[in-house]
Coordinates of C-alpha atoms and ligand atoms in Angstrom, one line a residue:
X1 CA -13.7 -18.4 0.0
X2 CA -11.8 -20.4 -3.0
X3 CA -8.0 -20.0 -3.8
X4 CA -9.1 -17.6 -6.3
X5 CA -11.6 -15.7 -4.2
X6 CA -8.4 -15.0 -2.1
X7 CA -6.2 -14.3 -4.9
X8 CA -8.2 -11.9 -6.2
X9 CA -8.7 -10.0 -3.1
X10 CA -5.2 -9.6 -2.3
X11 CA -4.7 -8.5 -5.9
X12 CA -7.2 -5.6 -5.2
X13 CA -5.6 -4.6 -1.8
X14 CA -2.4 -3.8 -3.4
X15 CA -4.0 -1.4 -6.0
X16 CA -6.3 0.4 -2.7
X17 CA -6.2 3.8 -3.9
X18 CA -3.6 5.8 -1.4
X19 CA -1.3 3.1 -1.0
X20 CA 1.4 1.4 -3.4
X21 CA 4.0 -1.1 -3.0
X22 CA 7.6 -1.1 -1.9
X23 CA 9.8 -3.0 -3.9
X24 CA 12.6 -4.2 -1.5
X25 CA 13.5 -7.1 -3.0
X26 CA 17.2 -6.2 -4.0
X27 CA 19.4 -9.2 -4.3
X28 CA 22.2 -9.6 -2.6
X29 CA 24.4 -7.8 -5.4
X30 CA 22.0 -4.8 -6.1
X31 CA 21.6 -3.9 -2.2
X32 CA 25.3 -4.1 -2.3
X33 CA 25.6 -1.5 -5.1
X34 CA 22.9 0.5 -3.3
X35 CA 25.0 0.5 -0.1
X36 CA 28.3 1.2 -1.6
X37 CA 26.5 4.4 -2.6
X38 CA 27.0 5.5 1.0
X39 CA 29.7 3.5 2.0
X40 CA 28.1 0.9 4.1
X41 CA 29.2 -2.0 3.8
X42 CA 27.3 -5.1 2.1
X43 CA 26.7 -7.3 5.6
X44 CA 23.5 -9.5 6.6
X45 CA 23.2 -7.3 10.0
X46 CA 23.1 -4.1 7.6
X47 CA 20.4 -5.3 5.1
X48 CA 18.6 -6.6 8.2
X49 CA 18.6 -3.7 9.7
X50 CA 18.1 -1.2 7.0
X51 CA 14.7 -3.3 6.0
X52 CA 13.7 -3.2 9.4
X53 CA 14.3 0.4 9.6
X54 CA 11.4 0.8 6.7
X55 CA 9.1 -1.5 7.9
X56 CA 8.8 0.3 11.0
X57 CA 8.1 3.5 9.5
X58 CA 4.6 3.9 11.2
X59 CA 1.9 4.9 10.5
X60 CA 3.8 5.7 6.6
X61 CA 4.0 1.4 6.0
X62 CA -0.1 1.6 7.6
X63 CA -1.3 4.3 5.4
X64 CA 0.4 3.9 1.7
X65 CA 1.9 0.4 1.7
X66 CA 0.2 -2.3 0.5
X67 CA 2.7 -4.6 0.0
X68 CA 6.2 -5.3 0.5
X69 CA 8.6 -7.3 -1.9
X70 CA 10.9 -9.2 -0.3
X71 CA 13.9 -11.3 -1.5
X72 CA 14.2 -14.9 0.2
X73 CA 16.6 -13.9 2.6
X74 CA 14.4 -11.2 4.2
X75 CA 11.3 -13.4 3.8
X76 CA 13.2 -15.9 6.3
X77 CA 14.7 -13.5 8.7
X78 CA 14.1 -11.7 11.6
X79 CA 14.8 -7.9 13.0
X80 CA 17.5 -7.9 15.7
X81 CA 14.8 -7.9 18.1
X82 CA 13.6 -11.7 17.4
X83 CA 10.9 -10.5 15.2
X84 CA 10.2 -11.4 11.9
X85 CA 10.2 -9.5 9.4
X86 CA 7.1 -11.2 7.4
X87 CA 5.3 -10.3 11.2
X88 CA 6.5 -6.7 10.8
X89 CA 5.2 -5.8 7.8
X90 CA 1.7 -8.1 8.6
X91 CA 1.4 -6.0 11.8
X92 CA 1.4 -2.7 9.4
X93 CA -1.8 -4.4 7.3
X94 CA 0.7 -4.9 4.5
X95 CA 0.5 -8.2 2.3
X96 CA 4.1 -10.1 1.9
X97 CA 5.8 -10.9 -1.5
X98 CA 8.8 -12.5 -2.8
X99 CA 10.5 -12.0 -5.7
X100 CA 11.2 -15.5 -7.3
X101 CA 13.0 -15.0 -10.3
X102 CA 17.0 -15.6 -10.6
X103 CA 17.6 -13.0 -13.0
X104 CA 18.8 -12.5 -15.9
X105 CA 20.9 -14.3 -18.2
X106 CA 22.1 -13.5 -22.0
X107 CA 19.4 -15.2 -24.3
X108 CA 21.2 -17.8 -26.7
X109 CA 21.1 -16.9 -30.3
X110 CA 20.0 -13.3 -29.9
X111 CA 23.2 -11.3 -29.2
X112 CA 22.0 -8.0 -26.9
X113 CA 19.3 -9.7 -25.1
X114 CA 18.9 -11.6 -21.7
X115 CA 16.2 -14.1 -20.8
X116 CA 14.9 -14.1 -17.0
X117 CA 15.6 -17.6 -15.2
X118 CA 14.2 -19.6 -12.3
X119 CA 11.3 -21.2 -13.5
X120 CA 13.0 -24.9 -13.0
X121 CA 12.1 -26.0 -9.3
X122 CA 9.2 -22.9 -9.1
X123 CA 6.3 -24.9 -8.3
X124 CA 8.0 -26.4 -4.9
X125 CA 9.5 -22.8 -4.1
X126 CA 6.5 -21.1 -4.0
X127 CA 4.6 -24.0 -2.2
X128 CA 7.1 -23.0 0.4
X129 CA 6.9 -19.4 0.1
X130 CA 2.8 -19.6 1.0
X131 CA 3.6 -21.5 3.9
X132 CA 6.2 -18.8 4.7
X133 CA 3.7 -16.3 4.8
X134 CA 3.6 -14.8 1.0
X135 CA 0.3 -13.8 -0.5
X136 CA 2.4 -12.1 -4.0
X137 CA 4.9 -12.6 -5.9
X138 CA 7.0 -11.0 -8.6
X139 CA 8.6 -11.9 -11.8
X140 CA 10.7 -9.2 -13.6
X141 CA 12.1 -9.6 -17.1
X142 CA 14.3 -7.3 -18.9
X143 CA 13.8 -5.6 -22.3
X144 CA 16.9 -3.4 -23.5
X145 CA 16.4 -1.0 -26.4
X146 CA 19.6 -0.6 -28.7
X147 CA 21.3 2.3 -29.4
X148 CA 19.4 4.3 -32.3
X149 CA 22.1 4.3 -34.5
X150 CA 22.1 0.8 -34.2
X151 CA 21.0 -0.2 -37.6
X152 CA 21.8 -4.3 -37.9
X153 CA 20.9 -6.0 -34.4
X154 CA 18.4 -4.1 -33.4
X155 CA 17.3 -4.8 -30.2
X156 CA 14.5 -5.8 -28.8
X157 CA 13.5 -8.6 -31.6
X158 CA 10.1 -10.5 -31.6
X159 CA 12.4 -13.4 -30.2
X160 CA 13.5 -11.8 -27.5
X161 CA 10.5 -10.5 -26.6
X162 CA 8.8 -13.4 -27.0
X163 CA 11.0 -15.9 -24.8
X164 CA 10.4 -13.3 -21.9
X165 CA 6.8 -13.1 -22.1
X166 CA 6.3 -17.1 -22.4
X167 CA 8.4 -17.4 -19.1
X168 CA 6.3 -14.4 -17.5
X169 CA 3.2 -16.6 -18.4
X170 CA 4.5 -19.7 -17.4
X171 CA 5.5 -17.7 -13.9
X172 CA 2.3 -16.5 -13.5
X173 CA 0.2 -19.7 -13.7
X174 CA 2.9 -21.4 -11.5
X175 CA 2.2 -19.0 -8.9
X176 CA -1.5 -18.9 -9.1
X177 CA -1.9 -22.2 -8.9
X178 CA -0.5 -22.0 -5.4
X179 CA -2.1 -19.4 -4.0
X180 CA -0.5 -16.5 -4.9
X181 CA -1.4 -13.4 -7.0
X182 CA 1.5 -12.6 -9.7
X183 CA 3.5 -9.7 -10.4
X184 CA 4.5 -9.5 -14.1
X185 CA 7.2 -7.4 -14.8
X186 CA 8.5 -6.6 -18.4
X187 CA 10.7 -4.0 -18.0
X188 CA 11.5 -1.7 -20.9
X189 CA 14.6 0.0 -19.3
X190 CA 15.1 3.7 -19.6
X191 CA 18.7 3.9 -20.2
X192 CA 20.2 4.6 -23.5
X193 CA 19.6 7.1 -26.7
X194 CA 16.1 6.1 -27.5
X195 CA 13.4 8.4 -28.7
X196 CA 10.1 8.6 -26.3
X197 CA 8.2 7.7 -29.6
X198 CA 10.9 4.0 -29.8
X199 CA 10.4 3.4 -26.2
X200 CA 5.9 3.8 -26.7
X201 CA 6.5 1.0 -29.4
X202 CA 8.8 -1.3 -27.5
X203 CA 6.2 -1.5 -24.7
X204 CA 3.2 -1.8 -26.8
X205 CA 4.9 -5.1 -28.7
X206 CA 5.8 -5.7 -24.9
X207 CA 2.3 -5.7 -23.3
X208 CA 0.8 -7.0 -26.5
X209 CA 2.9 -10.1 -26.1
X210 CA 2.4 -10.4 -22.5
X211 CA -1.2 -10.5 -22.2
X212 CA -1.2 -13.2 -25.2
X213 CA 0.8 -15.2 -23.4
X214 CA -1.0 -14.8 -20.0
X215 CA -4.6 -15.8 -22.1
X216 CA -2.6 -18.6 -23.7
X217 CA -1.1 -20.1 -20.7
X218 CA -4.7 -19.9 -18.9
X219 CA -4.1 -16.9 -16.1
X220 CA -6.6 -15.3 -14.0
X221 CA -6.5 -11.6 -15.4
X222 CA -8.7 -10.4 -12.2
X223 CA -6.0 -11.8 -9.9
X224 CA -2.3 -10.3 -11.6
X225 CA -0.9 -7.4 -11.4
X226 CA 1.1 -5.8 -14.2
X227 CA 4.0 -3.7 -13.1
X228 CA 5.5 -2.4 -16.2
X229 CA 7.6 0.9 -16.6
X230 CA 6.4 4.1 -18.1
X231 CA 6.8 5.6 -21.6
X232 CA 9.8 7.6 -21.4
X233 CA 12.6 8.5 -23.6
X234 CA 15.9 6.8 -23.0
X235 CA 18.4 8.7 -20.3
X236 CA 21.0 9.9 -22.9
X237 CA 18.4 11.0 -25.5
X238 CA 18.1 14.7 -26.3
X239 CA 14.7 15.2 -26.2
X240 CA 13.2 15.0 -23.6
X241 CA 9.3 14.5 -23.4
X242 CA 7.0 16.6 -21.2
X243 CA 5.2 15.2 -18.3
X244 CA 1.5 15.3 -20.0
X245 CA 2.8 13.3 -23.1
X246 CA 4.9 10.7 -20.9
X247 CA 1.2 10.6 -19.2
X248 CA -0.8 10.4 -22.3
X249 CA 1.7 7.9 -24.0
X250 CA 1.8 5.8 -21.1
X251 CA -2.2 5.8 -20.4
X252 CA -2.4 5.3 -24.3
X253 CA -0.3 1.9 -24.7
X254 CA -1.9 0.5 -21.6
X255 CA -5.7 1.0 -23.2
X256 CA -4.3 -0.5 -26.1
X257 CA -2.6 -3.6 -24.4
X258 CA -4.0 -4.2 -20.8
X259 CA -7.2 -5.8 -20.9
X260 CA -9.8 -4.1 -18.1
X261 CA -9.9 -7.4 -16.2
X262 CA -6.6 -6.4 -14.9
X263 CA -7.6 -5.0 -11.2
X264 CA -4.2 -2.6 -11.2
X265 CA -1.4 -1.3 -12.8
X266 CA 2.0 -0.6 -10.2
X267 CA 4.5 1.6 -12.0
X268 CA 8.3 0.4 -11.4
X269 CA 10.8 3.6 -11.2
X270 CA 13.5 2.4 -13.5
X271 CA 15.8 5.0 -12.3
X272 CA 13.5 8.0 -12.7
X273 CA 14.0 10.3 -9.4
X274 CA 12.0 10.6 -6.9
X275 CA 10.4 13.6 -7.4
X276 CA 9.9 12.7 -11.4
X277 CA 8.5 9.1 -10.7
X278 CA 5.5 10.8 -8.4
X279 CA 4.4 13.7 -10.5
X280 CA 4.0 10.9 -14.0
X281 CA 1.8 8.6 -12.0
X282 CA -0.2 11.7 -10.1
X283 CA -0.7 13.1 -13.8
X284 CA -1.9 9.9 -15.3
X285 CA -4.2 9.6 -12.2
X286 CA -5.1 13.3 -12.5
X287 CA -6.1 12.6 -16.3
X288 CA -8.0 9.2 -15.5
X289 CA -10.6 7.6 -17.7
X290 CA -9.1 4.2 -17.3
X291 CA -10.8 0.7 -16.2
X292 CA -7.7 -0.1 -13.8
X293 CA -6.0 1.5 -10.1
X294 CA -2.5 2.8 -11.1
X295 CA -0.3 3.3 -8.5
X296 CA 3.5 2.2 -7.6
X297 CA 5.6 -0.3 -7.0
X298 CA 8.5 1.7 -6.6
X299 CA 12.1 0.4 -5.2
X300 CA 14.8 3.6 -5.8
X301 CA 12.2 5.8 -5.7
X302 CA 11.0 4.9 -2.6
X303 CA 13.8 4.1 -0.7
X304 CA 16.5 6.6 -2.1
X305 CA 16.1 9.1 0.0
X306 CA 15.8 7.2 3.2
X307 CA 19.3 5.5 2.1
X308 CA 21.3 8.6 2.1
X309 CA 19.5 10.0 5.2
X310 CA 20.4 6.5 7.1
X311 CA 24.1 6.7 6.0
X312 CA 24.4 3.0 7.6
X313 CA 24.2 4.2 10.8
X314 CA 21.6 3.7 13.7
X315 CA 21.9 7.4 14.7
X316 CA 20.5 8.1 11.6
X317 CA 17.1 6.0 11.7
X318 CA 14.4 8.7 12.4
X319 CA 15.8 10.8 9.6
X320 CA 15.5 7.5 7.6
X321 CA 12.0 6.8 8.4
X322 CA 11.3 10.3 7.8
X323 CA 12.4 10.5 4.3
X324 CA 11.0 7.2 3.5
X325 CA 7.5 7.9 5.2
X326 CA 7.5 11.5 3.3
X327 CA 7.9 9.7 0.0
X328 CA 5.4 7.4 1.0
X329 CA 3.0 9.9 1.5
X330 CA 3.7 11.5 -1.6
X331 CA 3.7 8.3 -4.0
X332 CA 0.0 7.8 -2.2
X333 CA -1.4 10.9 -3.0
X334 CA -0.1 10.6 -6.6
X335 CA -2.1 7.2 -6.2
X336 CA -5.3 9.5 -6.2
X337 CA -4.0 12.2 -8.6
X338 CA -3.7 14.6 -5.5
X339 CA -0.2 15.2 -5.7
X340 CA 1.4 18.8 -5.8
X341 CA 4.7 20.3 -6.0
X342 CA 4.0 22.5 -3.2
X343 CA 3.2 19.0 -1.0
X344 CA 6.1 18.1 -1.6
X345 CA 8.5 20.7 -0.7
X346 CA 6.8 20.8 2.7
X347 CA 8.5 19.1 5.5
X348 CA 6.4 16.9 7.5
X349 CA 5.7 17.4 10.8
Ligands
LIG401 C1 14.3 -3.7 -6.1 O1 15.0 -4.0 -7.3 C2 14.4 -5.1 -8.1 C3 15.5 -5.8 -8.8 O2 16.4 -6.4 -8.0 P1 17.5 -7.4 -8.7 O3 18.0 -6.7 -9.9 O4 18.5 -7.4 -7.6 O5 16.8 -8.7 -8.9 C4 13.6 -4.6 -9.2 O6 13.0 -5.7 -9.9 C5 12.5 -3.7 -8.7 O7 11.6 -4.4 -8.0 C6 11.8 -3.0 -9.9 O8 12.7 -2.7 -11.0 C7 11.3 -1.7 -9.4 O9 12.4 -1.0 -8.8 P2 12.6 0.5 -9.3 O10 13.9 0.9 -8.6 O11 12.8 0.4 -10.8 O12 11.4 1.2 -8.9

């Protein structure tokens, strides 16, 4: 098989229908704001442990993970036990990622907007990365919508968007010319004021930009996978839309952006919960009539749960893997539009 034969295949066993990817590829900083929330504190031992805690959730990590993103210090470490982590997630059947950007930084000359780093040095980090076992990565950039009564400054602007899709595309043929199948990320984040009908247009200049650059910049389509966040309206703002019009927006900007080479779509949470960020992708999937696998590459919405069941304590592991393997189970059923509210209220077994 050729690079690309390989690329592409892993790029269609993260989209296999019933299974989804965990995004566990906090930094440093955001696993410590994750842990504050239950007063554990931010040490190497507890974000080894609390990754190894998930990636033994059996058979959950066997029947709806596909793949795991890791940051760089999980991809190089190893469980208490001796083993490493990149061996416990392969012995689940899941594929390895890393995240390689640096994040974000404030854009020069376009007040209000940040532009994603880490492209300098990429090409040797993820010759690396391969030979440290990862088969994906991800690149996420940020796209913040102003506050509606915002009237000079308006954010995003063409230039914003613009600077983060080039680096996305310059990313993505970085990584696929070693090997590995990209993850591009442009983020359209859910907090603020903004209307549901603001947020559909953001992410159709977005994903229009995106997929220029991507043509532009010479990627493989059949071997990327887009992970972009749903039409929603901001947090703060009043009106709220249902969950069949967050479904029909979102299916809606993707026909008219994502071009059907594309072998799958994984959702990113943005801070929806749990509950909420299963039932939109099980009613998109439930609707259907699309050319691509949508499913999940969640991070709070996976893990949430598990983290305030776990507590940071080791007493606390089996009602950690529980809650994470029940979620799980539930984002892979909305994988295949077989999700129901009655499902989830049950308690596994
Ligand atoms: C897991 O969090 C990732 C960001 O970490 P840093 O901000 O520390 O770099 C993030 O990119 C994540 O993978 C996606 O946003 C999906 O996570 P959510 O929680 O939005 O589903």
């Amino acid at each position: 098989m050729s690079k690309m034969d390989d690329m592409v295949a892993v790029a269609n066993a993260m989209v296999t229908p019933g299974k989804g990817i965990l995004a566990a590829d906090e930094s440093t900083g955001t696993i410590g704001k994750r842990f504050a929330s239950i007063g554990t504190e931010n040490l190497e031992t507890n974000r080894r442990d609390w990754r190894d805690m998930l990636f033994r959730t059996r058979p959950a990590m066997d029947d709806h993970i596909s793949g795991v993103i890791l940051y760089d210090e999980t991809l190089r470490q190893s469980a208490a036990d001796g083993t490493s982590m990149v061996d416990l997630i392969k012995a689940t059947g899941a594929i390895p990622g890393i995240k390689v950007d640096m994040g974000i930084t404030p854009l020069a000359g376009r007040p209000g907007e940040t532009i994603t780093q880490g492209l300098d040095g990429l090409r040797e980090r993820l010759a690396e990365y391969y030979e440290l076992g990862a088969r994906f990565a991800k690149w996420r950039a940020v796209i913040e919508i102003s506050h509606p009564d915002v009237a000079v400054g308006r954010t995003p602007t063409e230039g914003g968007i613009k600077a983060n899709t080039h680096a996305l595309g310059r990313y993505a043929a970085l990584c696929q010319e070693a090997g590995i199948v990209p993850i591009v990320e442009p983020e359209v984040l859910m907090g603020g004021a903004h209307s549901v009908e603001r947020c559909h247009e953001v992410t159709e200049r977005a994903l229009n930009s995106l997929f220029t650059e991507l043509y532009e910049q010479g990627v493989a389509l059949e071997a990327t996978i887009l992970k972009p966040n749903m039409v929603v309206a901001g947090k703060q703002c009043a009106q709220q839309p249902t969950r069949e019009e967050i479904a029909t927006r979102t299916i809606k900007v993707l026909k008219d952006t994502v071009p059907s080479a594309v072998p799958g779509i994984a959702f990113l949470s943005g801070g929806q919960e749990n509950e909420e960020a299963t039932r939109n992708l099980d009613m998109m999937n439930k609707i259907g009539g699309f050319p691509w696998k949508l499913t999940y590459s969640y991070g709070r919405a996976l893990q949430q749960s598990a983290l305030f069941a776990w507590q940071g304590k080791a007493a606390n592991y089996d009602a950690a893997q529980t809650a994470f393997a029940h979620r799980a189970k539930m984002n892979g059923l909305a994988s295949k539009g077989q999700w129901s509210p009655e499902v989830d209220a049950e308690v596994d077994a």
